[in-house]
Amino acid sequence: MLDNKMKIKKGDTVMVITGKDSKKTGKVLRIFTKKDKIVIEGLNIIKKHNRSRGNQPGGIEEKEAPIHISNVMMFCAKCNKPVRIKKQVLENSEKIRTCSKCGEAFDK
């Protein structure tokens, strides 16, 4: 497991760097900190086969599956590239996450 300090947060835009959805970007919907996995909107789609129960019809449901945090990187809109995160402390002792290449702040 990675360290408990998760650098990616809910609502961030990330790019998948490995796997079947490589080079695709999406917004983070959920974070599983104990498993070091995240769910990204519209990526890593799986098909779940549901059996009909009572009055509910069965069928095939498509949904997003979790992907490991090591397979994604933060996406900087200014650089238009996947980047590493650098943490900075402002004068009012507020900590923000910034792009390591251009210095664009992710926390606003």
Coordinates of N, CA and C in Angstrom, one line a residue:
M1 N 0.8 -1.2 0.0 CA 0.0 0.0 0.0 C 0.9 1.3 0.0
L2 N 0.3 2.3 -0.6 CA 1.1 3.5 -0.6 C 0.9 4.2 0.7
D3 N 1.5 5.4 0.9 CA 1.3 6.1 2.2 C -0.1 6.7 2.2
N4 N -0.6 7.0 3.4 CA -2.0 7.4 3.6 C -2.3 8.8 3.1
K5 N -1.3 9.5 2.7 CA -1.5 10.9 2.2 C -1.9 10.8 0.7
M6 N -3.1 10.8 0.4 CA -3.7 10.7 -0.9 C -3.5 12.1 -1.6
K7 N -2.8 12.1 -2.7 CA -2.6 13.4 -3.3 C -3.7 13.8 -4.3
I8 N -4.5 12.9 -4.7 CA -5.7 13.1 -5.5 C -6.9 13.2 -4.7
K9 N -7.8 14.2 -5.0 CA -9.0 14.4 -4.2 C -10.2 14.3 -5.2
K10 N -11.4 14.1 -4.5 CA -12.6 14.0 -5.3 C -12.9 15.3 -6.1
G11 N -13.2 15.2 -7.3 CA -13.5 16.3 -8.2 C -12.3 16.7 -9.1
D12 N -11.1 16.2 -8.8 CA -9.9 16.5 -9.6 C -10.0 15.8 -11.0
T13 N -9.4 16.5 -12.0 CA -9.3 15.9 -13.3 C -8.0 15.1 -13.4
V14 N -8.1 13.8 -13.7 CA -6.9 13.0 -13.8 C -6.8 12.3 -15.2
M15 N -5.6 11.9 -15.5 CA -5.4 11.1 -16.8 C -4.9 9.7 -16.4
V16 N -5.4 8.7 -17.1 CA -5.0 7.4 -16.9 C -3.7 7.2 -17.7
I17 N -2.7 6.6 -17.1 CA -1.4 6.5 -17.8 C -1.1 5.1 -18.3
T18 N -1.8 4.1 -17.7 CA -1.6 2.7 -18.2 C -3.0 2.0 -18.3
G19 N -3.0 0.9 -19.0 CA -4.2 0.1 -19.1 C -5.0 0.4 -20.3
K20 N -6.2 -0.2 -20.4 CA -7.1 -0.1 -21.6 C -7.6 1.3 -21.8
D21 N -7.6 2.2 -20.8 CA -8.1 3.5 -20.9 C -6.9 4.5 -20.9
S22 N -5.8 4.1 -21.4 CA -4.6 4.9 -21.3 C -4.8 6.2 -22.2
K23 N -4.3 7.3 -21.7 CA -4.3 8.6 -22.3 C -5.7 9.3 -22.3
K24 N -6.7 8.7 -21.5 CA -8.0 9.3 -21.4 C -8.1 10.1 -20.1
T25 N -8.8 11.2 -20.1 CA -9.0 12.0 -18.9 C -10.4 11.9 -18.3
G26 N -10.6 12.2 -17.0 CA -11.9 12.1 -16.4 C -11.8 12.7 -15.0
K27 N -13.0 12.9 -14.5 CA -13.1 13.5 -13.2 C -13.3 12.4 -12.1
V28 N -12.6 12.6 -11.0 CA -12.7 11.6 -9.9 C -14.0 11.7 -9.2
L29 N -14.7 10.6 -9.1 CA -16.0 10.5 -8.4 C -15.9 10.0 -7.0
R30 N -15.1 9.0 -6.8 CA -15.0 8.4 -5.4 C -13.6 8.0 -5.2
I31 N -13.2 8.0 -3.9 CA -11.8 7.6 -3.5 C -11.9 6.5 -2.4
F32 N -11.2 5.4 -2.6 CA -11.1 4.3 -1.6 C -9.7 4.4 -1.0
T33 N -9.5 5.1 0.1 CA -8.2 5.3 0.6 C -7.5 4.0 1.2
K34 N -8.3 3.1 1.7 CA -7.7 1.9 2.3 C -7.2 0.9 1.2
K35 N -7.8 1.0 0.0 CA -7.4 0.1 -1.1 C -6.6 0.9 -2.1
D36 N -6.4 2.2 -1.9 CA -5.6 3.0 -2.9 C -6.2 3.0 -4.3
K37 N -7.5 3.1 -4.4 CA -8.2 3.1 -5.7 C -9.1 4.3 -5.8
I38 N -9.4 4.6 -7.0 CA -10.3 5.7 -7.3 C -11.3 5.3 -8.4
V39 N -12.4 6.0 -8.4 CA -13.4 5.8 -9.5 C -13.4 7.0 -10.4
I40 N -13.2 6.9 -11.7 CA -13.2 8.0 -12.6 C -14.4 8.0 -13.5
E41 N -15.0 9.2 -13.7 CA -16.2 9.3 -14.5 C -16.0 8.9 -15.9
G42 N -16.7 7.9 -16.4 CA -16.7 7.4 -17.8 C -15.5 6.6 -18.2
L43 N -14.7 6.2 -17.2 CA -13.5 5.3 -17.5 C -13.5 4.0 -16.8
N44 N -12.8 3.0 -17.3 CA -12.8 1.7 -16.7 C -14.2 1.1 -16.5
I45 N -14.9 1.1 -17.6 CA -16.3 0.7 -17.6 C -16.4 -0.9 -17.6
I46 N -17.2 -1.4 -16.7 CA -17.5 -2.9 -16.7 C -18.9 -3.1 -16.8
K47 N -19.3 -4.3 -17.2 CA -20.7 -4.7 -17.4 C -21.1 -5.6 -16.3
K48 N -22.1 -5.3 -15.5 CA -22.6 -6.0 -14.4 C -23.9 -6.7 -14.8
H49 N -24.0 -8.0 -14.8 CA -25.2 -8.7 -15.2 C -26.1 -8.9 -14.0
N50 N -27.3 -8.3 -14.0 CA -28.3 -8.4 -12.9 C -29.4 -9.4 -13.2
R51 N -29.7 -10.2 -12.2 CA -30.8 -11.1 -12.3 C -32.1 -10.4 -12.0
S52 N -33.2 -10.7 -12.6 CA -34.5 -10.1 -12.3 C -35.0 -10.6 -10.9
R53 N -35.5 -9.6 -10.1 CA -36.0 -9.9 -8.8 C -37.4 -9.3 -8.6
G54 N -38.3 -10.1 -8.4 CA -39.7 -9.6 -8.2 C -40.2 -8.7 -9.3
N55 N -40.4 -7.5 -9.0 CA -40.9 -6.5 -10.1 C -39.7 -5.8 -10.8
Q56 N -38.5 -6.0 -10.3 CA -37.3 -5.4 -11.0 C -36.9 -6.2 -12.2
P57 N -36.7 -5.6 -13.3 CA -36.3 -6.4 -14.5 C -34.8 -6.6 -14.4
G58 N -34.3 -7.7 -15.0 CA -32.9 -8.0 -15.0 C -32.3 -7.3 -16.2
G59 N -31.0 -7.4 -16.4 CA -30.3 -6.8 -17.6 C -28.9 -6.6 -17.3
I60 N -28.2 -5.9 -18.3 CA -26.8 -5.6 -18.2 C -26.6 -4.2 -17.9
E61 N -25.9 -3.9 -16.8 CA -25.7 -2.5 -16.3 C -24.2 -2.2 -16.5
E62 N -24.0 -1.0 -17.1 CA -22.6 -0.6 -17.3 C -22.3 0.4 -16.2
K63 N -21.1 0.2 -15.5 CA -20.7 1.2 -14.5 C -19.2 1.3 -14.4
E64 N -18.8 2.3 -13.7 CA -17.3 2.6 -13.6 C -16.8 1.7 -12.5
A65 N -15.6 1.0 -12.7 CA -14.9 0.2 -11.7 C -13.8 1.0 -11.2
P66 N -13.3 0.7 -10.0 CA -12.2 1.4 -9.4 C -10.9 1.1 -10.1
I67 N -10.0 2.0 -10.2 CA -8.7 1.9 -10.8 C -7.6 2.3 -9.8
H68 N -6.5 1.6 -9.8 CA -5.4 1.8 -8.8 C -4.8 3.2 -9.0
I69 N -4.5 3.9 -7.9 CA -4.0 5.2 -7.9 C -2.7 5.4 -8.6
S70 N -1.9 4.3 -8.7 CA -0.6 4.3 -9.3 C -0.7 4.4 -10.9
N71 N -1.9 4.1 -11.4 CA -2.2 4.1 -12.8 C -2.7 5.5 -13.3
V72 N -2.8 6.5 -12.5 CA -3.3 7.8 -12.9 C -2.4 8.9 -12.4
M73 N -2.5 10.0 -13.1 CA -1.7 11.2 -12.7 C -2.7 12.4 -12.9
M74 N -2.4 13.4 -12.1 CA -3.2 14.7 -12.2 C -3.0 15.3 -13.5
F75 N -4.0 15.9 -14.1 CA -4.0 16.5 -15.4 C -4.1 18.0 -15.2
C76 N -3.1 18.7 -15.7 CA -3.0 20.2 -15.7 C -3.6 20.7 -16.9
A77 N -4.7 21.6 -16.8 CA -5.3 22.1 -17.9 C -4.4 23.2 -18.6
K78 N -3.6 23.9 -17.9 CA -2.7 24.9 -18.4 C -1.6 24.2 -19.3
C79 N -1.0 23.2 -18.7 CA 0.1 22.5 -19.5 C -0.5 21.5 -20.5
N80 N -1.7 21.1 -20.3 CA -2.4 20.1 -21.2 C -1.6 18.8 -21.2
K81 N -1.1 18.4 -20.0 CA -0.3 17.2 -19.8 C -0.6 16.6 -18.4
P82 N -0.3 15.3 -18.2 CA -0.3 14.8 -16.9 C 0.9 15.2 -16.1
V83 N 0.8 15.6 -14.9 CA 1.9 16.2 -14.1 C 1.9 15.6 -12.7
R84 N 3.0 15.8 -12.1 CA 3.2 15.5 -10.7 C 2.7 16.7 -9.8
I85 N 2.4 16.4 -8.6 CA 1.8 17.5 -7.7 C 2.9 17.9 -6.8
K86 N 3.0 19.3 -6.6 CA 3.9 19.8 -5.6 C 3.1 20.6 -4.6
K87 N 3.4 20.4 -3.3 CA 2.7 21.1 -2.3 C 3.4 22.4 -1.9
Q88 N 2.7 23.5 -1.8 CA 3.3 24.8 -1.4 C 2.5 25.3 -0.2
V89 N 3.2 26.1 0.6 CA 2.6 26.7 1.8 C 2.6 28.2 1.5
L90 N 1.4 28.8 1.6 CA 1.3 30.3 1.3 C 1.7 31.1 2.5
E91 N 1.7 32.4 2.4 CA 2.0 33.3 3.5 C 1.1 33.1 4.7
N92 N -0.2 32.9 4.4 CA -1.2 32.7 5.5 C -1.2 31.3 6.0
S93 N -0.1 30.5 5.8 CA 0.1 29.1 6.3 C -1.0 28.2 5.7
E94 N -1.5 28.5 4.5 CA -2.5 27.6 3.8 C -1.7 26.7 2.9
K95 N -2.0 25.4 2.9 CA -1.3 24.5 2.0 C -2.1 24.3 0.7
I96 N -1.5 24.4 -0.4 CA -2.2 24.2 -1.7 C -1.3 23.2 -2.5
R97 N -2.0 22.6 -3.5 CA -1.4 21.7 -4.4 C -1.2 22.4 -5.7
T98 N 0.0 22.3 -6.3 CA 0.3 23.1 -7.5 C 1.0 22.1 -8.5
C99 N 0.9 22.5 -9.8 CA 1.6 21.8 -10.9 C 3.1 21.9 -10.8
S100 N 3.8 20.8 -10.9 CA 5.2 20.9 -10.7 C 5.9 21.5 -11.9
K101 N 5.2 21.6 -13.1 CA 5.9 22.2 -14.3 C 5.6 23.7 -14.4
C102 N 4.3 24.1 -14.3 CA 3.9 25.5 -14.6 C 3.6 26.2 -13.3
G103 N 3.3 25.6 -12.2 CA 3.0 26.3 -11.0 C 1.5 26.6 -10.8
E104 N 0.7 26.1 -11.7 CA -0.8 26.3 -11.6 C -1.3 25.7 -10.4
A105 N -2.2 26.4 -9.6 CA -2.8 25.9 -8.4 C -4.0 25.0 -8.7
F106 N -4.0 23.8 -8.1 CA -5.2 22.9 -8.3 C -6.3 23.2 -7.2
D107 N -5.9 23.7 -6.0 CA -6.8 24.1 -5.0 C -7.1 25.6 -5.1
K108 N -8.4 25.9 -5.2 CA -8.8 27.3 -5.4 C -9.7 27.7 -4.3

